[in-house]
Short mmCIF file of C-alpha atoms in Angstrom, two decimals:
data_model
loop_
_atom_site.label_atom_id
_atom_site.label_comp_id
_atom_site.label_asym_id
_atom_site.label_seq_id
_atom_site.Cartn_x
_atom_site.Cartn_y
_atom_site.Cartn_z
CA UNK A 207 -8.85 9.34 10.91
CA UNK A 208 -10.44 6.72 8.82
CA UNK A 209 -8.24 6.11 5.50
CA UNK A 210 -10.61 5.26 2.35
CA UNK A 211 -10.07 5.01 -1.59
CA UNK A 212 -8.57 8.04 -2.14
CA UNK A 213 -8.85 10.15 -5.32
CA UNK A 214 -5.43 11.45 -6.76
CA UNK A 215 -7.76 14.66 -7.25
CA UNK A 216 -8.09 14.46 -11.24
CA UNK A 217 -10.53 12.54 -13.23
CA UNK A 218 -9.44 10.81 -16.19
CA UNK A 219 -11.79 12.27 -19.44
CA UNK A 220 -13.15 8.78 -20.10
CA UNK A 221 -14.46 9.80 -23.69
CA UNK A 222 -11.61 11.97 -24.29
CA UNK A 223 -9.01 8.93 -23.61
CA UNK A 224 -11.35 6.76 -25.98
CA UNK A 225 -11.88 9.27 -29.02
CA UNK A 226 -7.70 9.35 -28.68
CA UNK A 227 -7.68 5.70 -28.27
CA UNK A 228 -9.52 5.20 -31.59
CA UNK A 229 -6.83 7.89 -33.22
CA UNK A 230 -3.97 5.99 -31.81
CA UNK A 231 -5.41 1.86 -32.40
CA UNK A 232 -4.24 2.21 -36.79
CA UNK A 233 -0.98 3.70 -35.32
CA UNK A 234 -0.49 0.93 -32.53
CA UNK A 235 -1.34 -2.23 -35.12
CA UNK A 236 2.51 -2.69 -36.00
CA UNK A 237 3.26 -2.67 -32.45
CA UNK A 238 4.78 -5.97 -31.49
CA UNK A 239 2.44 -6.95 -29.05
CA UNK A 240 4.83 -9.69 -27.11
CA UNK A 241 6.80 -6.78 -26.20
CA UNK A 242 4.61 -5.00 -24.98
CA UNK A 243 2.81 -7.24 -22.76
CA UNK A 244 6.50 -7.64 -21.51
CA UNK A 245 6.53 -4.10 -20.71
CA UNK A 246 3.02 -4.10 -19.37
CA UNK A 247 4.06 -6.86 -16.76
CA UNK A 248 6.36 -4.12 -14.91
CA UNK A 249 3.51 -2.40 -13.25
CA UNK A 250 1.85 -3.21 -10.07
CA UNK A 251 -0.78 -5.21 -9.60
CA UNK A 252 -3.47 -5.44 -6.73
CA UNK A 253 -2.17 -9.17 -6.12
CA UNK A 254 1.40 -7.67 -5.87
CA UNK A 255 0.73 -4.93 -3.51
CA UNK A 256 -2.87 -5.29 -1.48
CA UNK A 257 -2.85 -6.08 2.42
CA UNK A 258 -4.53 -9.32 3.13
CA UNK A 259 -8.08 -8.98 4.46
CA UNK A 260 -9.72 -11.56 6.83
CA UNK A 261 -13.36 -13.34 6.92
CA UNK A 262 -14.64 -11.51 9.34
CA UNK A 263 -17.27 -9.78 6.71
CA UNK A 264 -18.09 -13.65 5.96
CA UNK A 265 -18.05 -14.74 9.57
CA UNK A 266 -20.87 -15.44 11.87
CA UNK A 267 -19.75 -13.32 14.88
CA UNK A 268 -22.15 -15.48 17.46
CA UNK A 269 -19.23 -14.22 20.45
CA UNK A 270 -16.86 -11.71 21.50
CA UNK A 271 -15.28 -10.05 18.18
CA UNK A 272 -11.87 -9.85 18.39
CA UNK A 273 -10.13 -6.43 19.11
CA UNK A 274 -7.55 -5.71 16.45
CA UNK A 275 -8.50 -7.65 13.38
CA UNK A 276 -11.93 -5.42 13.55
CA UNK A 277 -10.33 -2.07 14.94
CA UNK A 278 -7.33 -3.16 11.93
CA UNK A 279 -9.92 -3.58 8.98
CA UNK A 280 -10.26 0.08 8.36
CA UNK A 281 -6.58 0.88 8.24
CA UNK A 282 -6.46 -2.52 5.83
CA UNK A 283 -8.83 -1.34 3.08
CA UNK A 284 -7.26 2.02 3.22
CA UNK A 285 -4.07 0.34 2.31
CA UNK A 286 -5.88 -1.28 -0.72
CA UNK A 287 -7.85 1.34 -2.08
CA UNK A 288 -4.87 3.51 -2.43
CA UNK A 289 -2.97 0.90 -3.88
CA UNK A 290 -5.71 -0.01 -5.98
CA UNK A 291 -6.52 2.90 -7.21
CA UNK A 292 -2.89 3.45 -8.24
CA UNK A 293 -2.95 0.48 -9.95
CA UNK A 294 -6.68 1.13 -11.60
CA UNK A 295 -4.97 3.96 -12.90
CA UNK A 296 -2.56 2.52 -14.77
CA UNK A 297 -3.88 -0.12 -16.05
CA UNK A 298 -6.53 1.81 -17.33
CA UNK A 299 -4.35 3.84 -20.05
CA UNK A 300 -1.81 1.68 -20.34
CA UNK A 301 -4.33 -0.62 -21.98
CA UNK A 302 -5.37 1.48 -24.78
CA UNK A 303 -3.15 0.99 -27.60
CA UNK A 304 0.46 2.91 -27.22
CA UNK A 305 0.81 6.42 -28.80
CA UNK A 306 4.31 5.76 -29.95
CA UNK A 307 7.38 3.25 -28.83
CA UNK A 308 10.71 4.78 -29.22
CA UNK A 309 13.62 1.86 -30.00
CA UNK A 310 16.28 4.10 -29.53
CA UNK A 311 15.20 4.78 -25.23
CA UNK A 312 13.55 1.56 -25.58
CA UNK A 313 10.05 3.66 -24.40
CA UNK A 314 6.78 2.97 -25.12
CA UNK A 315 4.42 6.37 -24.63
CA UNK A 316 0.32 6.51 -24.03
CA UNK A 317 -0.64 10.27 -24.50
CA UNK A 318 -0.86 12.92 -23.45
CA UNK A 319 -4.08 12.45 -23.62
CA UNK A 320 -7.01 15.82 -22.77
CA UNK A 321 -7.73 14.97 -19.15
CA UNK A 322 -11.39 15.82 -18.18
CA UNK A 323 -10.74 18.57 -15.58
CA UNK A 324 -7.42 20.32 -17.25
CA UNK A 325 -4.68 19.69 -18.55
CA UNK A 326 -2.91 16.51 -20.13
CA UNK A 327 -2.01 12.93 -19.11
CA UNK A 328 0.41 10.74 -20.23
CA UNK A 329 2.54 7.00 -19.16
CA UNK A 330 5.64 5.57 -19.96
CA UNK A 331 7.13 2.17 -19.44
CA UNK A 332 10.71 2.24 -20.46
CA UNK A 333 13.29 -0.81 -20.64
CA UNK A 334 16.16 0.36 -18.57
CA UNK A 335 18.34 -2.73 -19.21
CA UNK A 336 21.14 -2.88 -16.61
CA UNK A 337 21.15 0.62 -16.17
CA UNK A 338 18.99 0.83 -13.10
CA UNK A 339 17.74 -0.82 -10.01
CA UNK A 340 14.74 -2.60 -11.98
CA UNK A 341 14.36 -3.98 -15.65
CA UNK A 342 11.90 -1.31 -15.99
CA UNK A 343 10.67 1.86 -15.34
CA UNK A 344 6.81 3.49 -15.20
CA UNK A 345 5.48 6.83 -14.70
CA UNK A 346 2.09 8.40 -14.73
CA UNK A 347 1.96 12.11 -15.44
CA UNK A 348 0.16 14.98 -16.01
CA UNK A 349 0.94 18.44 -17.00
CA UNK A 350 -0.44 21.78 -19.27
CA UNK A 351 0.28 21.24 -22.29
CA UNK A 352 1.13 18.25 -24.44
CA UNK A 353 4.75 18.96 -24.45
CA UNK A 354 5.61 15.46 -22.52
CA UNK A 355 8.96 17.07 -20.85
CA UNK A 356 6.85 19.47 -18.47
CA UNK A 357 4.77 16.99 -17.58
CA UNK A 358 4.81 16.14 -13.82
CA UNK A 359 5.08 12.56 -12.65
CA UNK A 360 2.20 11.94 -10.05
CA UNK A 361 2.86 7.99 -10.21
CA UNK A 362 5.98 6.43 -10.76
CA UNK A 363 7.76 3.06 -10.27
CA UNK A 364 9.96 0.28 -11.20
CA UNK A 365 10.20 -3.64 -11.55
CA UNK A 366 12.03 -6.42 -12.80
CA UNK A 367 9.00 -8.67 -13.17
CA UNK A 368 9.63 -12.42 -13.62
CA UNK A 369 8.51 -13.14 -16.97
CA UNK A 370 7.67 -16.92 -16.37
CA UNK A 371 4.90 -16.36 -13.83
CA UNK A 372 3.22 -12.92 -13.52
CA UNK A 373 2.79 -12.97 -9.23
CA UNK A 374 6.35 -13.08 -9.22
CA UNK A 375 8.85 -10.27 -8.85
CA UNK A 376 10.34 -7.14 -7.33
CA UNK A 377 9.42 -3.61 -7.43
CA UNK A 378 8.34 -0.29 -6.34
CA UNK A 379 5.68 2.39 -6.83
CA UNK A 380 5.02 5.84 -5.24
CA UNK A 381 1.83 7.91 -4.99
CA UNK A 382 2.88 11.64 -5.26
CA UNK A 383 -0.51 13.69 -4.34
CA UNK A 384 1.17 16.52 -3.06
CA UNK A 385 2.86 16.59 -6.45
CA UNK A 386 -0.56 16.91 -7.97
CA UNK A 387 -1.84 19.29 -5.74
CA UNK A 388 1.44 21.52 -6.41
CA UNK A 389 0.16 21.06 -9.98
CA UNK A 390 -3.27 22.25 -9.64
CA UNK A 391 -2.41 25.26 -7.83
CA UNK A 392 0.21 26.74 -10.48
CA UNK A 393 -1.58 25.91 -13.03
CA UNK A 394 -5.23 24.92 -13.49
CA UNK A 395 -7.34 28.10 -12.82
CA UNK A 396 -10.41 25.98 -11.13
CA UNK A 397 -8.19 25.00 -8.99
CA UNK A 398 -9.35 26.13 -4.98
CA UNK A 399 -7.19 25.04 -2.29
CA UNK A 400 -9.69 25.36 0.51
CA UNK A 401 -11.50 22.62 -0.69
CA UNK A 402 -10.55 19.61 0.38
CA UNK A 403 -7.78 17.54 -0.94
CA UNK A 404 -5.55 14.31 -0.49
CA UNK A 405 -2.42 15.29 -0.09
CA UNK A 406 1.30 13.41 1.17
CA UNK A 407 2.74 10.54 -0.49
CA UNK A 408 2.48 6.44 -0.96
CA UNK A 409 5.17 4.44 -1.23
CA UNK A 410 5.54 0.94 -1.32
CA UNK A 411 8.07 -1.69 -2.28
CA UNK A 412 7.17 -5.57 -3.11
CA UNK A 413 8.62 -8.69 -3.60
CA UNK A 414 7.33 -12.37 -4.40
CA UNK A 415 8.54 -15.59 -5.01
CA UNK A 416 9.66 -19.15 -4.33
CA UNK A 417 11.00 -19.38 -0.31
CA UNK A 418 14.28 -20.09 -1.00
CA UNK A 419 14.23 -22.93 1.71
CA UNK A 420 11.22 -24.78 1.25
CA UNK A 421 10.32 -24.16 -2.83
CA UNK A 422 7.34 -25.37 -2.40
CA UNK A 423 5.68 -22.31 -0.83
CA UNK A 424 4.75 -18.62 -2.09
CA UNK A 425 6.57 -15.72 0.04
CA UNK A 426 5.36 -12.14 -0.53
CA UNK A 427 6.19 -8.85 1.10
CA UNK A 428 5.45 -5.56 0.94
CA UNK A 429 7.10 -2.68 2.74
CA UNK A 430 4.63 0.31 2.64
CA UNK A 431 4.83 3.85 3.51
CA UNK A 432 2.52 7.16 4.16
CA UNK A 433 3.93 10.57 4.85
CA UNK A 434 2.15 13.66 5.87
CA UNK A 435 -1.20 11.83 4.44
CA UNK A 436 -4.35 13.50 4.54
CA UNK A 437 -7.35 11.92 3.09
CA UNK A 438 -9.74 14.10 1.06
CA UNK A 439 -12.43 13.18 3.59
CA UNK A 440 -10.18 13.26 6.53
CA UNK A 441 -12.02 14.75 9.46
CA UNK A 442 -9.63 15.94 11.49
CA UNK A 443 -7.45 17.55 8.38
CA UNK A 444 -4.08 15.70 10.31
CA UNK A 445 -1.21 14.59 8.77
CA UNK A 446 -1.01 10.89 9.15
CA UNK A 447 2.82 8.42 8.85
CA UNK A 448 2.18 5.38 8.49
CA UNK A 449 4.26 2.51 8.55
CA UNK A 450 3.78 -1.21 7.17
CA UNK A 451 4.58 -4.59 6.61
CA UNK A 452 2.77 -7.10 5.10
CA UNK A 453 2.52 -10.27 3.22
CA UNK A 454 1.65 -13.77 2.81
CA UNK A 455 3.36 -17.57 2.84
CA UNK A 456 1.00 -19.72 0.76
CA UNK A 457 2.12 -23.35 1.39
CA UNK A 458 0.24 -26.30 -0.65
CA UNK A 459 -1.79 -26.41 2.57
CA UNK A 460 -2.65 -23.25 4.05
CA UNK A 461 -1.86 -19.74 3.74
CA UNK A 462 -0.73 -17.62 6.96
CA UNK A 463 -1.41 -13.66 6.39
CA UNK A 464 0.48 -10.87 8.27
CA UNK A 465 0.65 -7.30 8.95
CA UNK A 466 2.63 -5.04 11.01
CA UNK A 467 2.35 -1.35 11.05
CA UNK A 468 3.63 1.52 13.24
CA UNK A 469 1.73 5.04 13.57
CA UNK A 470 0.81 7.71 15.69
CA UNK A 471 -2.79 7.33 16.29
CA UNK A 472 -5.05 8.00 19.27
CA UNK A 473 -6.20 5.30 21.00
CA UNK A 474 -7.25 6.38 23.94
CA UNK A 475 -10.78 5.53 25.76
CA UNK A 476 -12.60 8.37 25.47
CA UNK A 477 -10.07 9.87 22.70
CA UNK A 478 -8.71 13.10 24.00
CA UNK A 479 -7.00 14.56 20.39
CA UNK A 480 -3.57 13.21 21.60
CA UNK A 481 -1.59 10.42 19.33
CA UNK A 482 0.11 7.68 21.27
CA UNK A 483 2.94 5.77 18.88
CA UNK A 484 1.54 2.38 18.42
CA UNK A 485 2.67 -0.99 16.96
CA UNK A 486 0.41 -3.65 15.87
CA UNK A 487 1.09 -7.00 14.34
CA UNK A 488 -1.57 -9.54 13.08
CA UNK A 489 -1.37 -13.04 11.92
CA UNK A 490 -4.03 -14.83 10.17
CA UNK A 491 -3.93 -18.60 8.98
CA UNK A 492 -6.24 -19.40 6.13
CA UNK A 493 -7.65 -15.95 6.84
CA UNK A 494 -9.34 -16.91 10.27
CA UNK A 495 -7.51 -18.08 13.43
CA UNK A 496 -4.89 -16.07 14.66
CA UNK A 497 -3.30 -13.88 16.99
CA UNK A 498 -2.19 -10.08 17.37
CA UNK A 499 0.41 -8.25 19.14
CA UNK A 500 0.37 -4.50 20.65
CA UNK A 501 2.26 -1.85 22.10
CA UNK A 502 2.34 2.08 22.46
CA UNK A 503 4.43 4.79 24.54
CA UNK A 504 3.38 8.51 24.40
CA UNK A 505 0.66 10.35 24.05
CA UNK A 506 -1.88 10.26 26.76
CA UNK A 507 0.55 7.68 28.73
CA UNK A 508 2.63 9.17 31.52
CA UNK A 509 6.42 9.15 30.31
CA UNK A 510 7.41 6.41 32.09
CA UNK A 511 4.46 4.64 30.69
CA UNK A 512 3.52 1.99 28.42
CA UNK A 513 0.99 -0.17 27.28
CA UNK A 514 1.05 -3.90 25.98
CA UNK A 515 -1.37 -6.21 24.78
CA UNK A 516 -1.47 -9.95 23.10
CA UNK A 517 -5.42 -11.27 22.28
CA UNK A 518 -6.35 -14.46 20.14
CA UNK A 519 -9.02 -15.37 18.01
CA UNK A 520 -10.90 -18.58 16.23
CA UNK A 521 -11.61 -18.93 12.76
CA UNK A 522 -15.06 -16.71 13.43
CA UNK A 523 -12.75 -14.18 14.46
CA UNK A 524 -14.52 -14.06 17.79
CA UNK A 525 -12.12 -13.29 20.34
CA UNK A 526 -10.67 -16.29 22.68
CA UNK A 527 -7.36 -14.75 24.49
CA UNK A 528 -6.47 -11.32 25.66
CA UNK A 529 -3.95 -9.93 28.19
CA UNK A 530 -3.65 -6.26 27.93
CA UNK A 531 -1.48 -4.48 30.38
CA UNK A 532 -0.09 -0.85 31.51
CA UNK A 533 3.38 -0.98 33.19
CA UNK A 534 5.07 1.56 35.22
CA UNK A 535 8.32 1.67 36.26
CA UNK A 536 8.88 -2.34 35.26
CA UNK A 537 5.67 -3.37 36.92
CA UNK A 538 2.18 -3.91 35.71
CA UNK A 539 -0.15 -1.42 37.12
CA UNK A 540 -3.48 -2.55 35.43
CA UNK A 541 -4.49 -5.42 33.61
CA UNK A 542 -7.28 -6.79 31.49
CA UNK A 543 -7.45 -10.91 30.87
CA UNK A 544 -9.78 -13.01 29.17
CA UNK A 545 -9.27 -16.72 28.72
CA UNK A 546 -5.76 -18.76 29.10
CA UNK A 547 -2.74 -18.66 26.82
CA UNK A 548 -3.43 -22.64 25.81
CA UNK A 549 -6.40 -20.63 24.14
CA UNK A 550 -4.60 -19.41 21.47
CA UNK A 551 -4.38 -22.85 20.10
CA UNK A 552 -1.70 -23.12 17.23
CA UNK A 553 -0.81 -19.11 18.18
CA UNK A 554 0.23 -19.99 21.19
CA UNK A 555 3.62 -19.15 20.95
CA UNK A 556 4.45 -15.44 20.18
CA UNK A 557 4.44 -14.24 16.67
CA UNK A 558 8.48 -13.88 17.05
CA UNK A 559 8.67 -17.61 17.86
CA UNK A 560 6.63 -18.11 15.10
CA UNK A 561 9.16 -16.75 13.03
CA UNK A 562 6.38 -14.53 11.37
CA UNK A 563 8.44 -11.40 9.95
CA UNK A 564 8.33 -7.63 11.19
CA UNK A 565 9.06 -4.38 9.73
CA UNK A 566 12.19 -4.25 12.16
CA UNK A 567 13.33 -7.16 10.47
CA UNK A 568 13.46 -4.62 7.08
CA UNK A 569 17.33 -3.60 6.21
CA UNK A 570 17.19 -0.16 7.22
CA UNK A 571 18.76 1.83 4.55
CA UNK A 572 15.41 0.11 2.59
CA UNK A 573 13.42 1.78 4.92
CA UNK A 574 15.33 5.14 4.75
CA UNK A 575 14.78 5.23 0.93
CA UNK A 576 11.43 4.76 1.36
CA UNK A 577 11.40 7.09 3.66
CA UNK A 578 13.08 9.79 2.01
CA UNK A 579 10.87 9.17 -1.37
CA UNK A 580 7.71 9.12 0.16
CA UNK A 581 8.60 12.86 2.51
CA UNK A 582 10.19 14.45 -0.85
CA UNK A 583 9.49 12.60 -3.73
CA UNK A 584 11.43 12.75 -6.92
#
């Protein structure tokens, strides 16, 4: 399954939103703008939430291309074309004027607007104060009518953004398409659910700031999940979990990328329809040179099977180590090598020496939460 920019299955009514927008702009002149760009810097941003991507689209791949940052790629820009069309999404209506703040819920309100297809949308971003996990709190919804308590959330977050510097801060956001779907089918009439829709849930949770022991660099992380995914263009019409880590450490000098996801995929030569669970970590420095990490148990591997594999790569991306290996009862049964270790140049050592972090190092009631929003939601 290839994952691609998704589409939450609705179309925003472009001219509808900007006849309302007009309506709205005479109402949303006494707004106190300061505010509200405060409130507008608790949603999610692409810089916040999107997966590094390397050069290789830049590079001149003269030699061997390397294994996982190409067979990687697809899975990358999936991860940032859903994030980035959640975060399209709300920036586009939160940046028409606001339909009405409330001071007493501290809640500013866009909508509901007439969406093109049926129905009603609407946002919030409310000021929760101390009350909750994050300063603030975000929803996109939709719903039948424009009475905003039955509308459904269908994107919904927090953050506590930090207001001195606007890549800085913590939060989280969930994609609810199966929410929308549910939507669709009780109560728009066009609605056909043979066709084919995205359906499962997104959710991610992000962090960035200073590294509290050497201030001088950038840290960011995001912990990223998919449950019982299906892409609208999916071709096998599978559920998909996904798993994921990534981030960045920008120091004054260079920046080192990483990524480490676990999934059931298969990756088997010739692919036989079984899913073996897989683990893949990357590391990029300055979005060239680097080195990647595999494993996976299952599937089309004999129980007491398993499969391992470390390759390296220069700043073309062209490949310059690999050592991939099947082992069987402790021993290695076959083997594939290219080049030396030495090779690998500054990823030498393992990514572990390296210090370079992994989604076991995530506290695991974090990744139970996440869990549990992204298989239920709300």
């Amino acid at each position: 399954m290839t994952l691609t920019r998704y589409s939450l299955g609705f179309a925003l009514g472009t001219l509808a939103l900007a006849t309302t927008a007009c309506a709205v702009e005479e109402q949303g002149s006494d707004i106190d703008q300061a505010q509200l760009a405060v409130y507008r810097s608790a949603l999610p941003t692409r810089a916040k939430l999107e997966a590094a991507q390397d050069n290789a689209t830049t590079a001149t791949l003269l030699g061997q291309p390397a294994v996982y940052p190409r067979s990687s790629a697809p899975l990358i820009q999936g991860i940032n074309g859903t994030v980035g069309h959640t975060v399209d999404m709300l920036d586009f209506v939160t940046s028409l004027p606001p339909t009405a703040y409330n001071s007493d819920t501290l809640e500013f309100v866009w909508g509901p607007f007439p969406a093109d297809d049926y129905g009603y949308v609407a946002a919030y971003i409310k000021d929760t104060g101390d009350a909750g996990d994050f300063r603030f709190e975000y929803a996109f919804l939709r719903g039948a009518s424009t009475d905003l308590a039955t509308l459904t959330p269908v994107i919904y977050g927090g953050a506590t953004p930090d207001l001195s510097n606007d890549d800085r801060g913590v939060g989280v956001t969930v994609w609810d398409l199966s929410a929308d779907n549910q939507f669709n089918a009780e109560n728009n009439p066009a609605y056909d659910p043979g066709d084919a829709h995205s359906s499962g849930r997104f959710a991610a949770l992000f962090a960035a700031g200073p590294d509290e022991n050497q201030p001088d660099n950038e840290v960011a992380l995001v912990v990223a999940v998919f449950r019982d995914f299906i892409a609208e263009d999916s071709e096998d019409g599978v559920p998909v979990d996904l798993d994921y880590l990534y981030g960045h450490v920008v120091s004054p000098e260079h920046t080192v990328d990483f990524v480490d996801f676990q999934a059931n995929f298969d990756v088997s030569e010739p692919k036989d329809g079984i899913g073996e669970d897989i683990g893949v970590r990357l590391a990029f420095l300055d979005e060239g040179t680097g080195r990647a990490e595999a494993d996976a148990i299952g599937g089309s591997l004999e129980n007491d099977q398993s499969f391992s594999a470390v390759e390296c790569w220069d700043t073309s991306l062209n490949q310059t180590f690999l050592n991939a290996s099947v082992h069987q009862a402790g021993a290695v049964t076959q083997t594939q090598s290219l080049g030396e270790p030495a090779d690998c140049g500054l990823f030498n050592a393992s990514l572990d020496e390296m210090a370079v972090p992994r989604l076991e190092d995530v506290d695991a009631d974090l990744l139970l939460a996440l869990d549990n929003v992204a298989s239920n939601g709300l």
